[in-house]
Amino acid sequence: MEPQVESGSSIVRPMFKKSKRKWLYAGAAVVIVLGVGIPVTMHRLKGGSTISGPMIYTVGYGDIVQSVSASGTIQPAATADLNFADSTSTVTQINVKIGQTVKKGQVLAVEDDSTTRAALLAAQAGVAQAQAGLASAQANLTKTMQGATSSQILADKQAIQKAQLSLQSAQQSYQTQLAASKDTSSQQQKVLSAQTQLQTDEQAASNTSSVSAAQLQLSNDQQTLANDQQTLKNLQAQYGTVTEAQVQQAWQQYQYENSLSQKWLQGQQVGQNPYGAADTLDQTTYTTLSTEYSALQKAEQAVTTDQQAIQRDQQSLTSAQTSLAQAKQRVVVDQQNLKLVEQQVNDTSSTQQALATAQTQIQQDQLALQSAQDQLATDEQPPDAATVASAQASVSSAEANVQSAQDKLVTAQIAESQTKLIAPINGVVSQVNGQVGQTPSSGSKTGTTSSPFIEVVDTNPNDLQVQVQISESQIGEVQTGDPVSMTVAALPGKTYSGTITQIYPTPTTTSNVTQYTAVATVQDTTGQLKDGMTASVSIQTATASHVVTVPAIALQQEGSIEGVYVLDASGGTSGSGAQTGGPSGQGAGSKSSGGKSGQGGSGRGNGTSGGSAGRGNGSASGNVSGGFGGGGFRNGQTGGFSGRFTGGSLTNGLPKDVHFQPVQVGLFGTSEVQVTSGLQAGQKILVQLPAAAAASAAQSSARQFGGPGAGAARRLGGGGGKG
């Protein structure tokens, strides 16, 4: 891209730094060459010349703005192409038309979801079944890890107590038989005692109030458990599985959206809060999940409490039944003892046989007690490692089944959600390629080109952007964040601002011209910009404020050194009208700050000694090595100067109080150049050579380029060919 001069105080930086200066030097050459045409034909001065006011410029401070010009097309920042994931199902709804404005989240089209809905229900059932299997495996692992339950331990202890009672009864019977065998005189008294004991024990055995009360309490608690289990089942059917992690995630999402909404409100923004709807939705979602989770937890806690109460009731009932059974057993023992005593009274011969029977009963009861004690010891032992490992493996397998089922559920949920096309942005519908009753694929292709089912274009005027092409020689000057100004032919007199937001790293090459694409935002508060408008873009690449500046035409070059002609402090002027720069002082730059100094040196063209590259009619003689090249063409574009005048000093004809001062240059504006070193504010320089010096320069040009006319044409880039 060739440099283009713009209005204001900026000039586009060319492909190479020297090329930029050549354009500025070309302006200087216009003044010097054309300005001396008439004096050289009138007279030649043999001595020093008088310097008039208009030839002098007082160096001062100014502002420099450097920019790159390009063109591009206005376009929306976002375009959403929407397609159904399943191209074989039938479209059941199309809720929009081309040109219709839609909001983000709006349902645009729907296709038949009977298949995906069935798959979703099956996946949900699969998750429930897998979770039930996991719960069973976890319960089995808990049981294995904990060993026998408290109820089993209690039953074992009650069995020991029962065996101890039986043993005590047998021992008592044995002692009775032993005493009877020794003292037959007391048998009658024993009969009375046995009868009394039997009556006491019969009363205890007939008292079932404790058992009845325990049974009633157990029945009531079982009914409560059934009710609470049904409540839990109903809640689970209504809410499904709600975990603490889901509630926490909903809370965090609500907090996030709420913080965005509050920040927007605190920023005193105008218009509808863009986060309000999401904030309300997330709050509702969190409140619903929290309520459902609390209800499920409460129901589960009630079931657990009921189960514990039932366990206690069963223990109480077992204890009451054991006491009653023991009482009944004592009645049996008492009856047997009474009969025995009565028999002993009637037949003392059976005393020895009863004594032997009592001994046998003691032995049996001792064995029963030992068996009960061994069972309790076994149940109190911790589980073995193999059993625990097996139970843990079952839990791991059940967890894997749950994860697999949940993955299938997520897949099914995604498939179900993809049966609806939902607007991802606010915008306008630009394409609808399909009809209700057809499959999405039947209307999505035109020839070999695939089109979206629905396309939504972002029409927010604040979301517009422009893509511009920048040459490889200038792309290094452009950075993201650079300010941009632009105009469009359709809206004359209006200038829009923006910012470079993106620079593509990969270039494009067309006809051997390499360019890079940059993207800039467009701030259109009027809403007049339209998609597709062509924009002329100026990218501000560097600025320098309050820096030393000089007119571009004041720059000269002696040999390989770039500089200006400075009027010594003792020098004077004739007449008035000297030009003056900005006020003196210290300046500061932005981005470049004048820090990029130019490089002094002589340019080299393709001309040979004694001639000039390019076309011309004059013959050349002199000592110019590769003088100014012609305008020529570079890659089909107008060329600039490719060389500098290096034929000796231009001080011939200048007063003694004028000297050549080398300078370093920085940024280039439209007509001024930043000087980074070599000059100070307040110094006076020549912007136009005196007549004698101009005549000397013109004669030198005539010798070097074949006459003033041809020479001037060549120095201004008026010839042809490449320099």
mmCIF file with all atom_site columns, N, CA and C in Angstrom, residues 14 17 127 159 174 180 240 287 303 328 330 345 359 370 399 430 513 517 530 555-556 590 603 605 650 667:
data_model
loop_
_atom_site.group_PDB
_atom_site.id
_atom_site.type_symbol
_atom_site.label_atom_id
_atom_site.label_alt_id
_atom_site.label_comp_id
_atom_site.label_asym_id
_atom_site.label_entity_id
_atom_site.label_seq_id
_atom_site.pdbx_PDB_ins_code
_atom_site.Cartn_x
_atom_site.Cartn_y
_atom_site.Cartn_z
_atom_site.occupancy
_atom_site.B_iso_or_equiv
_atom_site.pdbx_formal_charge
_atom_site.auth_seq_id
_atom_site.auth_comp_id
_atom_site.auth_asym_id
_atom_site.auth_atom_id
_atom_site.pdbx_PDB_model_num
ATOM 1  N N  . PRO A 1 14  ? 5.198   5.260   4.688  1.00 0.00 ? 14  PRO A N  1
ATOM 2  C CA . PRO A 1 14  ? 5.314   4.430   3.491  1.00 0.00 ? 14  PRO A CA 1
ATOM 3  C C  . PRO A 1 14  ? 5.917   3.077   3.810  1.00 0.00 ? 14  PRO A C  1
ATOM 4  N N  . LYS A 1 17  ? 11.215  3.378   5.491  1.00 0.00 ? 17  LYS A N  1
ATOM 5  C CA . LYS A 1 17  ? 11.400  4.652   6.162  1.00 0.00 ? 17  LYS A CA 1
ATOM 6  C C  . LYS A 1 17  ? 12.012  5.691   5.248  1.00 0.00 ? 17  LYS A C  1
ATOM 7  N N  . VAL A 1 127 ? -30.082 -44.239 35.241 1.00 0.00 ? 127 VAL A N  1
ATOM 8  C CA . VAL A 1 127 ? -29.371 -43.585 36.345 1.00 0.00 ? 127 VAL A CA 1
ATOM 9  C C  . VAL A 1 127 ? -29.993 -43.985 37.677 1.00 0.00 ? 127 VAL A C  1
ATOM 10 N N  . ALA A 1 159 ? -29.531 -64.469 74.267 1.00 0.00 ? 159 ALA A N  1
ATOM 11 C CA . ALA A 1 159 ? -29.416 -65.933 74.252 1.00 0.00 ? 159 ALA A CA 1
ATOM 12 C C  . ALA A 1 159 ? -28.520 -66.413 75.391 1.00 0.00 ? 159 ALA A C  1
ATOM 13 N N  . TYR A 1 174 ? -31.258 -79.406 90.675 1.00 0.00 ? 174 TYR A N  1
ATOM 14 C CA . TYR A 1 174 ? -30.330 -80.434 91.133 1.00 0.00 ? 174 TYR A CA 1
ATOM 15 C C  . TYR A 1 174 ? -30.149 -80.334 92.647 1.00 0.00 ? 174 TYR A C  1
ATOM 16 N N  . ALA A 1 180 ? -33.509 -83.404 98.642 1.00 0.00 ? 180 ALA A N  1
ATOM 17 C CA . ALA A 1 180 ? -34.614 -84.347 98.867 1.00 0.00 ? 180 ALA A CA 1
ATOM 18 C C  . ALA A 1 180 ? -34.093 -85.745 99.137 1.00 0.00 ? 180 ALA A C  1
ATOM 19 N N  . GLY A 1 240 ? -36.552 -35.881 41.734 1.00 0.00 ? 240 GLY A N  1
ATOM 20 C CA . GLY A 1 240 ? -35.400 -36.614 41.223 1.00 0.00 ? 240 GLY A CA 1
ATOM 21 C C  . GLY A 1 240 ? -34.267 -36.572 42.240 1.00 0.00 ? 240 GLY A C  1
ATOM 22 N N  . THR A 1 287 ? -33.014 -21.293 44.511 1.00 0.00 ? 287 THR A N  1
ATOM 23 C CA . THR A 1 287 ? -34.052 -21.425 45.541 1.00 0.00 ? 287 THR A CA 1
ATOM 24 C C  . THR A 1 287 ? -34.797 -22.748 45.390 1.00 0.00 ? 287 THR A C  1
ATOM 25 N N  . VAL A 1 303 ? -37.045 -40.912 57.716 1.00 0.00 ? 303 VAL A N  1
ATOM 26 C CA . VAL A 1 303 ? -37.011 -42.355 57.501 1.00 0.00 ? 303 VAL A CA 1
ATOM 27 C C  . VAL A 1 303 ? -35.954 -42.997 58.402 1.00 0.00 ? 303 VAL A C  1
ATOM 28 N N  . LYS A 1 328 ? -42.762 -68.090 81.485 1.00 0.00 ? 328 LYS A N  1
ATOM 29 C CA . LYS A 1 328 ? -43.467 -69.329 81.125 1.00 0.00 ? 328 LYS A CA 1
ATOM 30 C C  . LYS A 1 328 ? -42.575 -70.540 81.335 1.00 0.00 ? 328 LYS A C  1
ATOM 31 N N  . ARG A 1 330 ? -40.221 -70.750 83.548 1.00 0.00 ? 330 ARG A N  1
ATOM 32 C CA . ARG A 1 330 ? -40.153 -71.000 84.979 1.00 0.00 ? 330 ARG A CA 1
ATOM 33 C C  . ARG A 1 330 ? -41.409 -71.729 85.473 1.00 0.00 ? 330 ARG A C  1
ATOM 34 N N  . VAL A 1 345 ? -42.665 -87.186 97.520 1.00 0.00 ? 345 VAL A N  1
ATOM 35 C CA . VAL A 1 345 ? -43.447 -87.423 98.733 1.00 0.00 ? 345 VAL A CA 1
ATOM 36 C C  . VAL A 1 345 ? -44.148 -88.787 98.658 1.00 0.00 ? 345 VAL A C  1
ATOM 37 N N  . GLN A 1 359 ? -28.807 -83.588 87.015 1.00 0.00 ? 359 GLN A N  1
ATOM 38 C CA . GLN A 1 359 ? -27.397 -83.481 86.611 1.00 0.00 ? 359 GLN A CA 1
ATOM 39 C C  . GLN A 1 359 ? -27.267 -83.390 85.078 1.00 0.00 ? 359 GLN A C  1
ATOM 40 N N  . GLN A 1 370 ? -22.388 -72.135 76.687 1.00 0.00 ? 370 GLN A N  1
ATOM 41 C CA . GLN A 1 370 ? -21.109 -72.009 75.988 1.00 0.00 ? 370 GLN A CA 1
ATOM 42 C C  . GLN A 1 370 ? -21.313 -71.680 74.514 1.00 0.00 ? 370 GLN A C  1
ATOM 43 N N  . GLU A 1 399 ? -20.369 -47.876 41.333 1.00 0.00 ? 399 GLU A N  1
ATOM 44 C CA . GLU A 1 399 ? -20.049 -46.479 41.029 1.00 0.00 ? 399 GLU A CA 1
ATOM 45 C C  . GLU A 1 399 ? -19.766 -46.300 39.547 1.00 0.00 ? 399 GLU A C  1
ATOM 46 N N  . SER A 1 430 ? -31.321 -13.574 9.165  1.00 0.00 ? 430 SER A N  1
ATOM 47 C CA . SER A 1 430 ? -30.935 -13.259 7.795  1.00 0.00 ? 430 SER A CA 1
ATOM 48 C C  . SER A 1 430 ? -31.183 -14.431 6.840  1.00 0.00 ? 430 SER A C  1
ATOM 49 N N  . VAL A 1 513 ? 1.583   -9.124  -3.941 1.00 0.00 ? 513 VAL A N  1
ATOM 50 C CA . VAL A 1 513 ? 1.445   -8.091  -2.919 1.00 0.00 ? 513 VAL A CA 1
ATOM 51 C C  . VAL A 1 513 ? 0.988   -8.769  -1.636 1.00 0.00 ? 513 VAL A C  1
ATOM 52 N N  . THR A 1 517 ? -4.417  -8.599  7.566  1.00 0.00 ? 517 THR A N  1
ATOM 53 C CA . THR A 1 517 ? -5.762  -8.152  7.916  1.00 0.00 ? 517 THR A CA 1
ATOM 54 C C  . THR A 1 517 ? -5.797  -7.716  9.374  1.00 0.00 ? 517 THR A C  1
ATOM 55 N N  . LYS A 1 530 ? -24.192 0.934   7.960  1.00 0.00 ? 530 LYS A N  1
ATOM 56 C CA . LYS A 1 530 ? -24.850 -0.297  7.532  1.00 0.00 ? 530 LYS A CA 1
ATOM 57 C C  . LYS A 1 530 ? -23.813 -1.342  7.146  1.00 0.00 ? 530 LYS A C  1
ATOM 58 N N  . LEU A 1 555 ? 14.514  20.182  4.954  1.00 0.00 ? 555 LEU A N  1
ATOM 59 C CA . LEU A 1 555 ? 15.512  19.119  5.015  1.00 0.00 ? 555 LEU A CA 1
ATOM 60 C C  . LEU A 1 555 ? 16.345  19.113  3.737  1.00 0.00 ? 555 LEU A C  1
ATOM 61 N N  . GLN A 1 556 ? 17.668  19.037  3.894  1.00 0.00 ? 556 GLN A N  1
ATOM 62 C CA . GLN A 1 556 ? 18.600  18.937  2.775  1.00 0.00 ? 556 GLN A CA 1
ATOM 63 C C  . GLN A 1 556 ? 19.552  17.780  3.060  1.00 0.00 ? 556 GLN A C  1
ATOM 64 N N  . SER A 1 590 ? 3.837   10.393  22.680 1.00 0.00 ? 590 SER A N  1
ATOM 65 C CA . SER A 1 590 ? 2.959   9.251   22.976 1.00 0.00 ? 590 SER A CA 1
ATOM 66 C C  . SER A 1 590 ? 3.261   8.149   22.006 1.00 0.00 ? 590 SER A C  1
ATOM 67 N N  . GLY A 1 603 ? 21.112  8.067   -0.829 1.00 0.00 ? 603 GLY A N  1
ATOM 68 C CA . GLY A 1 603 ? 20.362  7.039   -1.545 1.00 0.00 ? 603 GLY A CA 1
ATOM 69 C C  . GLY A 1 603 ? 21.114  6.637   -2.791 1.00 0.00 ? 603 GLY A C  1
ATOM 70 N N  . GLY A 1 605 ? 20.507  5.116   -6.679 1.00 0.00 ? 605 GLY A N  1
ATOM 71 C CA . GLY A 1 605 ? 19.579  4.704   -7.727 1.00 0.00 ? 605 GLY A CA 1
ATOM 72 C C  . GLY A 1 605 ? 20.261  3.763   -8.684 1.00 0.00 ? 605 GLY A C  1
ATOM 73 N N  . LEU A 1 650 ? 25.873  22.455  -1.363 1.00 0.00 ? 650 LEU A N  1
ATOM 74 C CA . LEU A 1 650 ? 25.008  23.465  -1.941 1.00 0.00 ? 650 LEU A CA 1
ATOM 75 C C  . LEU A 1 650 ? 25.265  24.843  -1.342 1.00 0.00 ? 650 LEU A C  1
ATOM 76 N N  . LEU A 1 667 ? 9.318   11.269  13.798 1.00 0.00 ? 667 LEU A N  1
ATOM 77 C CA . LEU A 1 667 ? 8.032   11.054  13.136 1.00 0.00 ? 667 LEU A CA 1
ATOM 78 C C  . LEU A 1 667 ? 7.837   12.049  12.004 1.00 0.00 ? 667 LEU A C  1
#
